[in-house]
PDB file of C-alpha atoms and ligand atoms in Angstrom:
ATOM      1  CA  UNK A   1      12.699  -4.263 -17.810  1.00  0.00           C
ATOM      2  CA  UNK A   2      10.664  -5.462 -15.157  1.00  0.00           C
ATOM      3  CA  UNK A   3       7.105  -3.407 -13.870  1.00  0.00           C
ATOM      4  CA  UNK A   4       6.873  -2.251 -10.086  1.00  0.00           C
ATOM      5  CA  UNK A   5       3.620  -0.447 -10.420  1.00  0.00           C
ATOM      6  CA  UNK A   6       0.215   0.016 -12.982  1.00  0.00           C
ATOM      7  CA  UNK A   7      -2.719   1.793 -12.735  1.00  0.00           C
ATOM      8  CA  UNK A   8      -5.097   0.743 -15.272  1.00  0.00           C
ATOM      9  CA  UNK A   9      -8.098   2.716 -16.117  1.00  0.00           C
ATOM     10  CA  UNK A  10      -8.588   4.208 -12.591  1.00  0.00           C
ATOM     11  CA  UNK A  11     -11.865   5.805 -11.655  1.00  0.00           C
ATOM     12  CA  UNK A  12     -12.167   7.698  -8.085  1.00  0.00           C
ATOM     13  CA  UNK A  13     -14.886   9.605  -6.568  1.00  0.00           C
ATOM     14  CA  UNK A  14     -15.337  11.381  -3.580  1.00  0.00           C
ATOM     15  CA  UNK A  15     -18.770  10.863  -2.480  1.00  0.00           C
ATOM     16  CA  UNK A  16     -20.436  11.663  -5.811  1.00  0.00           C
ATOM     17  CA  UNK A  17     -18.040  13.944  -7.385  1.00  0.00           C
ATOM     18  CA  UNK A  18     -15.891  11.754  -9.738  1.00  0.00           C
ATOM     19  CA  UNK A  19     -11.833  13.501  -9.803  1.00  0.00           C
ATOM     20  CA  UNK A  20     -10.197  10.313 -11.817  1.00  0.00           C
ATOM     21  CA  UNK A  21     -11.422   9.361 -14.840  1.00  0.00           C
ATOM     22  CA  UNK A  22      -9.927   6.178 -16.648  1.00  0.00           C
ATOM     23  CA  UNK A  23      -6.241   7.357 -15.534  1.00  0.00           C
ATOM     24  CA  UNK A  24      -3.470   4.691 -16.561  1.00  0.00           C
ATOM     25  CA  UNK A  25       0.442   4.900 -15.677  1.00  0.00           C
ATOM     26  CA  UNK A  26       3.334   2.518 -15.436  1.00  0.00           C
ATOM     27  CA  UNK A  27       6.628   2.623 -13.484  1.00  0.00           C
ATOM     28  CA  UNK A  28       9.214   0.244 -14.318  1.00  0.00           C
ATOM     29  CA  UNK A  29      11.835  -0.680 -12.002  1.00  0.00           C
ATOM     30  CA  UNK A  30      14.437   1.796 -10.818  1.00  0.00           C
ATOM     31  CA  UNK A  31      12.965   4.746 -13.014  1.00  0.00           C
ATOM     32  CA  UNK A  32      11.639   7.830 -11.520  1.00  0.00           C
ATOM     33  CA  UNK A  33       8.197   8.911 -13.030  1.00  0.00           C
ATOM     34  CA  UNK A  34       7.329  12.570 -12.923  1.00  0.00           C
ATOM     35  CA  UNK A  35       3.702  12.976 -12.193  1.00  0.00           C
ATOM     36  CA  UNK A  36       3.063  16.466 -13.564  1.00  0.00           C
ATOM     37  CA  UNK A  37      -0.373  18.652 -13.741  1.00  0.00           C
ATOM     38  CA  UNK A  38      -1.585  21.820 -12.142  1.00  0.00           C
ATOM     39  CA  UNK A  39      -3.254  22.039  -8.743  1.00  0.00           C
ATOM     40  CA  UNK A  40      -6.037  19.712  -8.376  1.00  0.00           C
ATOM     41  CA  UNK A  41      -5.341  18.004 -11.323  1.00  0.00           C
ATOM     42  CA  UNK A  42      -5.809  14.487  -9.382  1.00  0.00           C
ATOM     43  CA  UNK A  43      -1.974  13.809  -8.753  1.00  0.00           C
ATOM     44  CA  UNK A  44      -2.352  13.133  -5.118  1.00  0.00           C
ATOM     45  CA  UNK A  45      -5.856  11.415  -5.416  1.00  0.00           C
ATOM     46  CA  UNK A  46      -3.857   8.954  -7.922  1.00  0.00           C
ATOM     47  CA  UNK A  47      -1.171   8.481  -5.269  1.00  0.00           C
ATOM     48  CA  UNK A  48      -3.589   7.788  -1.996  1.00  0.00           C
ATOM     49  CA  UNK A  49      -5.439   5.443  -4.433  1.00  0.00           C
ATOM     50  CA  UNK A  50      -2.021   3.571  -5.112  1.00  0.00           C
ATOM     51  CA  UNK A  51      -1.343   3.582  -1.379  1.00  0.00           C
ATOM     52  CA  UNK A  52      -4.620   2.068  -0.788  1.00  0.00           C
ATOM     53  CA  UNK A  53      -5.620   5.107   1.130  1.00  0.00           C
ATOM     54  CA  UNK A  54      -8.694   5.817  -0.501  1.00  0.00           C
ATOM     55  CA  UNK A  55     -10.926   3.457  -2.829  1.00  0.00           C
ATOM     56  CA  UNK A  56     -11.291   3.480  -6.290  1.00  0.00           C
ATOM     57  CA  UNK A  57     -14.717   2.372  -8.109  1.00  0.00           C
ATOM     58  CA  UNK A  58     -13.374   0.921 -11.184  1.00  0.00           C
ATOM     59  CA  UNK A  59     -10.112  -0.067 -12.761  1.00  0.00           C
ATOM     60  CA  UNK A  60      -7.163  -1.945 -11.128  1.00  0.00           C
ATOM     61  CA  UNK A  61      -3.810  -1.369  -9.322  1.00  0.00           C
ATOM     62  CA  UNK A  62      -0.721  -3.335 -10.104  1.00  0.00           C
ATOM     63  CA  UNK A  63       2.031  -4.003  -8.068  1.00  0.00           C
ATOM     64  CA  UNK A  64       4.645  -6.142  -9.545  1.00  0.00           C
ATOM     65  CA  UNK A  65       1.794  -7.833 -11.758  1.00  0.00           C
ATOM     66  CA  UNK A  66      -0.366  -8.406  -9.013  1.00  0.00           C
ATOM     67  CA  UNK A  67      -3.331  -6.622  -8.089  1.00  0.00           C
ATOM     68  CA  UNK A  68      -3.423  -4.666  -5.047  1.00  0.00           C
ATOM     69  CA  UNK A  69      -6.796  -2.976  -5.398  1.00  0.00           C
ATOM     70  CA  UNK A  70      -9.058  -2.575  -2.558  1.00  0.00           C
ATOM     71  CA  UNK A  71      -6.098  -4.278  -0.232  1.00  0.00           C
ATOM     72  CA  UNK A  72      -6.039  -2.135   3.301  1.00  0.00           C
ATOM     73  CA  UNK A  73      -2.960   0.566   3.312  1.00  0.00           C
ATOM     74  CA  UNK A  74      -0.931  -0.864   5.670  1.00  0.00           C
ATOM     75  CA  UNK A  75      -0.498  -4.219   3.679  1.00  0.00           C
ATOM     76  CA  UNK A  76       0.423  -2.389   0.663  1.00  0.00           C
ATOM     77  CA  UNK A  77       2.960  -0.906   2.667  1.00  0.00           C
ATOM     78  CA  UNK A  78       4.066  -4.166   3.883  1.00  0.00           C
ATOM     79  CA  UNK A  79       4.430  -4.906   0.455  1.00  0.00           C
ATOM     80  CA  UNK A  80       6.999  -2.290  -0.328  1.00  0.00           C
ATOM     81  CA  UNK A  81       5.206   0.751  -1.212  1.00  0.00           C
ATOM     82  CA  UNK A  82       5.939   4.287   1.024  1.00  0.00           C
ATOM     83  CA  UNK A  83       3.563   7.216   0.300  1.00  0.00           C
ATOM     84  CA  UNK A  84       5.351  10.598   1.397  1.00  0.00           C
ATOM     85  CA  UNK A  85       2.738  12.710   1.735  1.00  0.00           C
ATOM     86  CA  UNK A  86       2.149  16.522   0.843  1.00  0.00           C
ATOM     87  CA  UNK A  87       1.519  17.377   4.485  1.00  0.00           C
ATOM     88  CA  UNK A  88       4.647  15.998   6.258  1.00  0.00           C
ATOM     89  CA  UNK A  89       3.416  13.986   8.676  1.00  0.00           C
ATOM     90  CA  UNK A  90       5.877  13.559  11.147  1.00  0.00           C
ATOM     91  CA  UNK A  91       5.470  14.007  15.243  1.00  0.00           C
ATOM     92  CA  UNK A  92       5.972  17.395  16.621  1.00  0.00           C
ATOM     93  CA  UNK A  93       6.392  16.049  20.159  1.00  0.00           C
ATOM     94  CA  UNK A  94       9.042  13.365  19.060  1.00  0.00           C
ATOM     95  CA  UNK A  95      12.846  14.048  18.481  1.00  0.00           C
ATOM     96  CA  UNK A  96      14.057  13.516  14.823  1.00  0.00           C
ATOM     97  CA  UNK A  97      15.472  10.279  15.952  1.00  0.00           C
ATOM     98  CA  UNK A  98      12.341   8.752  17.425  1.00  0.00           C
ATOM     99  CA  UNK A  99      10.533   9.811  14.458  1.00  0.00           C
ATOM    100  CA  UNK A 100      12.830   7.757  12.423  1.00  0.00           C
ATOM    101  CA  UNK A 101      13.256   5.067  15.004  1.00  0.00           C
ATOM    102  CA  UNK A 102       9.224   4.425  15.191  1.00  0.00           C
ATOM    103  CA  UNK A 103       9.310   4.057  11.205  1.00  0.00           C
ATOM    104  CA  UNK A 104      11.472   1.045  11.192  1.00  0.00           C
ATOM    105  CA  UNK A 105       9.677  -1.681   9.462  1.00  0.00           C
ATOM    106  CA  UNK A 106      11.407  -4.585   7.778  1.00  0.00           C
ATOM    107  CA  UNK A 107      11.042  -4.697   3.547  1.00  0.00           C
ATOM    108  CA  UNK A 108       8.616  -7.388   1.887  1.00  0.00           C
ATOM    109  CA  UNK A 109      11.489  -9.714   2.158  1.00  0.00           C
ATOM    110  CA  UNK A 110      12.272  -9.037   5.593  1.00  0.00           C
ATOM    111  CA  UNK A 111      15.457  -6.849   4.260  1.00  0.00           C
ATOM    112  CA  UNK A 112      16.703  -4.302   6.593  1.00  0.00           C
ATOM    113  CA  UNK A 113      18.368  -1.988   3.632  1.00  0.00           C
ATOM    114  CA  UNK A 114      18.206   1.505   5.886  1.00  0.00           C
ATOM    115  CA  UNK A 115      19.540   1.126   9.276  1.00  0.00           C
ATOM    116  CA  UNK A 116      19.381   4.634  10.683  1.00  0.00           C
ATOM    117  CA  UNK A 117      22.999   5.352   9.917  1.00  0.00           C
ATOM    118  CA  UNK A 118      22.518   5.104   6.559  1.00  0.00           C
ATOM    119  CA  UNK A 119      19.168   7.084   6.237  1.00  0.00           C
ATOM    120  CA  UNK A 120      21.531   9.790   8.041  1.00  0.00           C
ATOM    121  CA  UNK A 121      23.914   9.431   5.688  1.00  0.00           C
ATOM    122  CA  UNK A 122      21.433  10.179   2.697  1.00  0.00           C
ATOM    123  CA  UNK A 123      20.092  13.120   4.936  1.00  0.00           C
ATOM    124  CA  UNK A 124      23.087  14.784   6.319  1.00  0.00           C
ATOM    125  CA  UNK A 125      21.012  17.612   7.083  1.00  0.00           C
ATOM    126  CA  UNK A 126      19.402  15.679   9.913  1.00  0.00           C
ATOM    127  CA  UNK A 127      21.880  13.936  11.588  1.00  0.00           C
ATOM    128  CA  UNK A 128      23.102  17.447  13.773  1.00  0.00           C
ATOM    129  CA  UNK A 129      19.468  17.393  14.268  1.00  0.00           C
ATOM    130  CA  UNK A 130      18.887  14.113  15.605  1.00  0.00           C
ATOM    131  CA  UNK A 131      17.872  15.459  19.144  1.00  0.00           C
ATOM    132  CA  UNK A 132      15.447  18.343  18.386  1.00  0.00           C
ATOM    133  CA  UNK A 133      11.711  17.789  18.243  1.00  0.00           C
ATOM    134  CA  UNK A 134      10.409  17.461  14.901  1.00  0.00           C
ATOM    135  CA  UNK A 135       7.913  20.175  15.460  1.00  0.00           C
ATOM    136  CA  UNK A 136      11.127  22.801  16.026  1.00  0.00           C
ATOM    137  CA  UNK A 137      12.215  21.720  12.307  1.00  0.00           C
ATOM    138  CA  UNK A 138      11.654  24.170   8.898  1.00  0.00           C
ATOM    139  CA  UNK A 139       9.724  23.046   6.269  1.00  0.00           C
ATOM    140  CA  UNK A 140      12.709  21.863   4.284  1.00  0.00           C
ATOM    141  CA  UNK A 141      13.919  19.694   7.436  1.00  0.00           C
ATOM    142  CA  UNK A 142      10.705  18.497   7.972  1.00  0.00           C
ATOM    143  CA  UNK A 143      10.231  17.095   4.263  1.00  0.00           C
ATOM    144  CA  UNK A 144      13.463  15.494   4.537  1.00  0.00           C
ATOM    145  CA  UNK A 145      12.524  13.643   7.918  1.00  0.00           C
ATOM    146  CA  UNK A 146       9.328  12.764   6.141  1.00  0.00           C
ATOM    147  CA  UNK A 147      11.397  10.936   3.255  1.00  0.00           C
ATOM    148  CA  UNK A 148      13.804   9.637   5.948  1.00  0.00           C
ATOM    149  CA  UNK A 149      10.648   8.252   7.733  1.00  0.00           C
ATOM    150  CA  UNK A 150       9.712   6.272   4.735  1.00  0.00           C
ATOM    151  CA  UNK A 151      13.059   4.804   4.255  1.00  0.00           C
ATOM    152  CA  UNK A 152      12.863   3.626   7.685  1.00  0.00           C
ATOM    153  CA  UNK A 153      10.409   1.106   5.976  1.00  0.00           C
ATOM    154  CA  UNK A 154      12.852  -0.209   3.496  1.00  0.00           C
ATOM    155  CA  UNK A 155      10.161   0.693   0.390  1.00  0.00           C
ATOM    156  CA  UNK A 156      10.808  -0.752  -3.541  1.00  0.00           C
ATOM    157  CA  UNK A 157       8.683   2.273  -4.366  1.00  0.00           C
ATOM    158  CA  UNK A 158       8.399   5.597  -3.013  1.00  0.00           C
ATOM    159  CA  UNK A 159       5.462   8.232  -3.910  1.00  0.00           C
ATOM    160  CA  UNK A 160       6.853  11.474  -3.401  1.00  0.00           C
ATOM    161  CA  UNK A 161       4.173  14.191  -3.187  1.00  0.00           C
ATOM    162  CA  UNK A 162       5.233  17.248  -4.381  1.00  0.00           C
ATOM    163  CA  UNK A 163       8.231  16.969  -2.511  1.00  0.00           C
ATOM    164  CA  UNK A 164       9.902  20.847  -3.242  1.00  0.00           C
ATOM    165  CA  UNK A 165       6.239  22.692  -2.805  1.00  0.00           C
ATOM    166  CA  UNK A 166       6.797  25.689  -0.691  1.00  0.00           C
ATOM    167  CA  UNK A 167      10.081  25.473   0.200  1.00  0.00           C
ATOM    168  CA  UNK A 168      13.054  27.829  -0.065  1.00  0.00           C
ATOM    169  CA  UNK A 169      14.980  27.393  -3.629  1.00  0.00           C
ATOM    170  CA  UNK A 170      18.516  25.823  -1.423  1.00  0.00           C
ATOM    171  CA  UNK A 171      15.984  23.256  -0.144  1.00  0.00           C
ATOM    172  CA  UNK A 172      14.444  22.560  -3.458  1.00  0.00           C
ATOM    173  CA  UNK A 173      18.000  22.262  -4.531  1.00  0.00           C
ATOM    174  CA  UNK A 174      18.765  19.473  -1.827  1.00  0.00           C
ATOM    175  CA  UNK A 175      15.348  17.573  -2.370  1.00  0.00           C
ATOM    176  CA  UNK A 176      16.596  17.523  -5.762  1.00  0.00           C
ATOM    177  CA  UNK A 177      19.997  15.951  -5.044  1.00  0.00           C
ATOM    178  CA  UNK A 178      18.108  13.633  -2.321  1.00  0.00           C
ATOM    179  CA  UNK A 179      16.049  12.234  -5.124  1.00  0.00           C
ATOM    180  CA  UNK A 180      19.170  11.636  -7.342  1.00  0.00           C
ATOM    181  CA  UNK A 181      20.934   9.874  -4.571  1.00  0.00           C
ATOM    182  CA  UNK A 182      17.618   7.722  -4.027  1.00  0.00           C
ATOM    183  CA  UNK A 183      17.436   6.795  -7.542  1.00  0.00           C
ATOM    184  CA  UNK A 184      21.192   5.896  -7.257  1.00  0.00           C
ATOM    185  CA  UNK A 185      19.959   3.282  -4.422  1.00  0.00           C
ATOM    186  CA  UNK A 186      17.783   1.277  -7.661  1.00  0.00           C
ATOM    187  CA  UNK A 187      14.714   2.818  -5.685  1.00  0.00           C
ATOM    188  CA  UNK A 188      11.660   3.089  -7.846  1.00  0.00           C
ATOM    189  CA  UNK A 189      10.130   6.572  -7.300  1.00  0.00           C
ATOM    190  CA  UNK A 190       6.782   8.351  -8.690  1.00  0.00           C
ATOM    191  CA  UNK A 191       7.507  12.281  -8.376  1.00  0.00           C
ATOM    192  CA  UNK A 192       4.228  14.193  -8.310  1.00  0.00           C
ATOM    193  CA  UNK A 193       5.457  18.000  -8.981  1.00  0.00           C
ATOM    194  CA  UNK A 194       3.641  21.000 -10.694  1.00  0.00           C
ATOM    195  CA  UNK A 195       6.818  22.099 -11.572  1.00  0.00           C
ATOM    196  CA  UNK A 196       7.865  20.663 -14.494  1.00  0.00           C
ATOM    197  CA  UNK A 197      11.718  22.303 -14.361  1.00  0.00           C
ATOM    198  CA  UNK A 198      12.084  20.219 -11.088  1.00  0.00           C
ATOM    199  CA  UNK A 199      11.575  17.300 -12.549  1.00  0.00           C
ATOM    200  CA  UNK A 200      14.235  17.671 -15.605  1.00  0.00           C
ATOM    201  CA  UNK A 201      17.319  16.122 -15.096  1.00  0.00           C
ATOM    202  CA  UNK A 202      15.221  14.264 -12.189  1.00  0.00           C
ATOM    203  CA  UNK A 203      12.774  12.049 -14.008  1.00  0.00           C
ATOM    204  CA  UNK A 204      13.039   9.176 -17.159  1.00  0.00           C
ATOM    205  CA  UNK A 205       9.131   9.375 -17.991  1.00  0.00           C
ATOM    206  CA  UNK A 206       6.462  11.772 -17.471  1.00  0.00           C
ATOM    207  CA  UNK A 207       2.719  11.295 -17.251  1.00  0.00           C
ATOM    208  CA  UNK A 208       0.746  14.748 -17.455  1.00  0.00           C
ATOM    209  CA  UNK A 209      -2.392  14.492 -15.791  1.00  0.00           C
ATOM    210  CA  UNK A 210      -5.416  16.946 -16.334  1.00  0.00           C
ATOM    211  CA  UNK A 211      -8.761  16.553 -14.923  1.00  0.00           C
ATOM    212  CA  UNK A 212      -8.463  13.154 -13.800  1.00  0.00           C
ATOM    213  CA  UNK A 213      -7.120  11.952 -17.358  1.00  0.00           C
ATOM    214  CA  UNK A 214      -3.586  11.546 -18.384  1.00  0.00           C
ATOM    215  CA  UNK A 215      -2.853  13.594 -21.328  1.00  0.00           C
ATOM    216  CA  UNK A 216       0.712  12.641 -21.931  1.00  0.00           C
ATOM    217  CA  UNK A 217       2.556   9.924 -21.418  1.00  0.00           C
ATOM    218  CA  UNK A 218       6.907   9.723 -22.683  1.00  0.00           C
ATOM    219  CA  UNK A 219       9.942  10.761 -21.867  1.00  0.00           C
ATOM    220  CA  UNK A 220      10.938  13.869 -19.819  1.00  0.00           C
ATOM    221  CA  UNK A 221      12.527  14.983 -22.833  1.00  0.00           C
ATOM    222  CA  UNK A 222       9.962  14.647 -25.018  1.00  0.00           C
ATOM    223  CA  UNK A 223       7.521  16.564 -22.460  1.00  0.00           C
ATOM    224  CA  UNK A 224       9.823  19.313 -22.438  1.00  0.00           C
ATOM    225  CA  UNK A 225      10.150  19.752 -26.159  1.00  0.00           C
ATOM    226  CA  UNK A 226       6.633  19.918 -26.395  1.00  0.00           C
ATOM    227  CA  UNK A 227       5.460  23.368 -26.218  1.00  0.00           C
ATOM    228  CA  UNK A 228       1.656  22.883 -26.896  1.00  0.00           C
ATOM    229  CA  UNK A 229       1.473  20.150 -24.067  1.00  0.00           C
ATOM    230  CA  UNK A 230       3.286  22.372 -21.614  1.00  0.00           C
ATOM    231  CA  UNK A 231       1.172  25.455 -22.474  1.00  0.00           C
ATOM    232  CA  UNK A 232      -2.120  23.489 -21.869  1.00  0.00           C
ATOM    233  CA  UNK A 233      -1.388  21.551 -18.993  1.00  0.00           C
ATOM    234  CA  UNK A 234       1.472  22.636 -16.914  1.00  0.00           C
ATOM    235  CA  UNK A 235       1.164  26.911 -17.353  1.00  0.00           C
ATOM    236  CA  UNK A 236       4.615  26.838 -18.272  1.00  0.00           C
TER     237      UNK A 236
HETATM  238  N1  ADP B   1     -10.986  14.657   0.114  1.00  0.00           N
HETATM  239  C1  ADP B   1     -11.522  14.987  -0.571  1.00  0.00           C
HETATM  240  N2  ADP B   1     -13.073  14.898  -0.913  1.00  0.00           N
HETATM  241  C2  ADP B   1     -13.664  15.934  -1.912  1.00  0.00           C
HETATM  242  N3  ADP B   1     -12.847  16.218  -2.765  1.00  0.00           N
HETATM  243  C3  ADP B   1     -11.557  16.219  -3.248  1.00  0.00           C
HETATM  244  C4  ADP B   1     -10.780  15.465  -1.998  1.00  0.00           C
HETATM  245  N4  ADP B   1      -9.419  15.842  -2.248  1.00  0.00           N
HETATM  246  C5  ADP B   1      -9.654  16.023  -3.610  1.00  0.00           C
HETATM  247  N5  ADP B   1     -10.636  16.303  -3.630  1.00  0.00           N
HETATM  248  C6  ADP B   1     -10.878  16.948  -5.581  1.00  0.00           C
HETATM  249  O1  ADP B   1     -10.383  16.339  -6.161  1.00  0.00           O
HETATM  250  C7  ADP B   1      -9.809  17.140  -7.381  1.00  0.00           C
HETATM  251  C8  ADP B   1      -8.140  16.321  -7.210  1.00  0.00           C
HETATM  252  O2  ADP B   1      -7.551  16.506  -6.266  1.00  0.00           O
HETATM  253  P1  ADP B   1      -5.796  16.208  -5.983  1.00  0.00           P
HETATM  254  O3  ADP B   1      -5.720  14.795  -6.221  1.00  0.00           O
HETATM  255  O4  ADP B   1      -5.343  16.526  -4.452  1.00  0.00           O
HETATM  256  O5  ADP B   1      -5.111  16.998  -7.112  1.00  0.00           O
HETATM  257  P2  ADP B   1      -3.556  17.594  -6.846  1.00  0.00           P
HETATM  258  O6  ADP B   1      -2.786  16.841  -6.216  1.00  0.00           O
HETATM  259  O7  ADP B   1      -3.332  17.562  -8.406  1.00  0.00           O
HETATM  260  O8  ADP B   1      -3.667  18.956  -6.925  1.00  0.00           O
HETATM  261  C9  ADP B   1      -9.774  18.403  -7.080  1.00  0.00           C
HETATM  262  O9  ADP B   1     -11.042  19.085  -7.761  1.00  0.00           O
HETATM  263  C10 ADP B   1      -9.850  18.645  -5.640  1.00  0.00           C
HETATM  264  O10 ADP B   1     -10.818  19.539  -5.254  1.00  0.00           O
HETATM  265 MG1   MG B   2      -1.931  17.331  -4.363  1.00  0.00          MG
END
């Protein structure tokens, strides 16, 4: 199985305060990896480091066996890695359609797998809202639009940072269905979550982070069967 992404012994500091302590994980092609841990464990920091948005002190980050550590974020994005942040970054003064259009970018080999009509097929909720201003969308709709913007960039790897957080149950279910559909297209996905339940049936494998270190790596089923790890690190 080919490998899309690998983080090896990563250390990250914010000023003088260290938050990642030798974190390691890998993502195989086409799989969905759940990155689980309590609030403050280091999930977003790990994702931002992989996306080149923050520097790491030591360790390495490999994308398809090439080191991308220290590479500027826009080049990592161009190489096919898209980070979908927690704080839904959309343009509130632009329509849904304009938000999508300006996010268009060919993939690393010039591919255009995601014409806008296919993005709407993947996100059917957005289609009737195409003329609506981004700022007038509900939280769930904004989350959908953020994912749509990432797809417009033809990513090979999607990092989804707590996509279900703060959404009503019906929207959480729709986000789950969306991740299933994205998986079916062969996209490799890292899904940061505090909610193990949401990841069951979506993720293939899981890495649990606690205080900036990986404390569990295994199948999502093995994690779900491990009462001790769940209780100690996931408050379930
Ligand atoms: N910009 C920042 N400056 C300083 N500390 C930060 C910053 N961002 C996050 N942290 C700290 O780093 C730790 C990990 O945060 P984060 O990666 O956001 O965790 P998670 O996404 O798992 O909730 C927390 O202790 C948090 O307070
Ligand atoms: Mg976070």
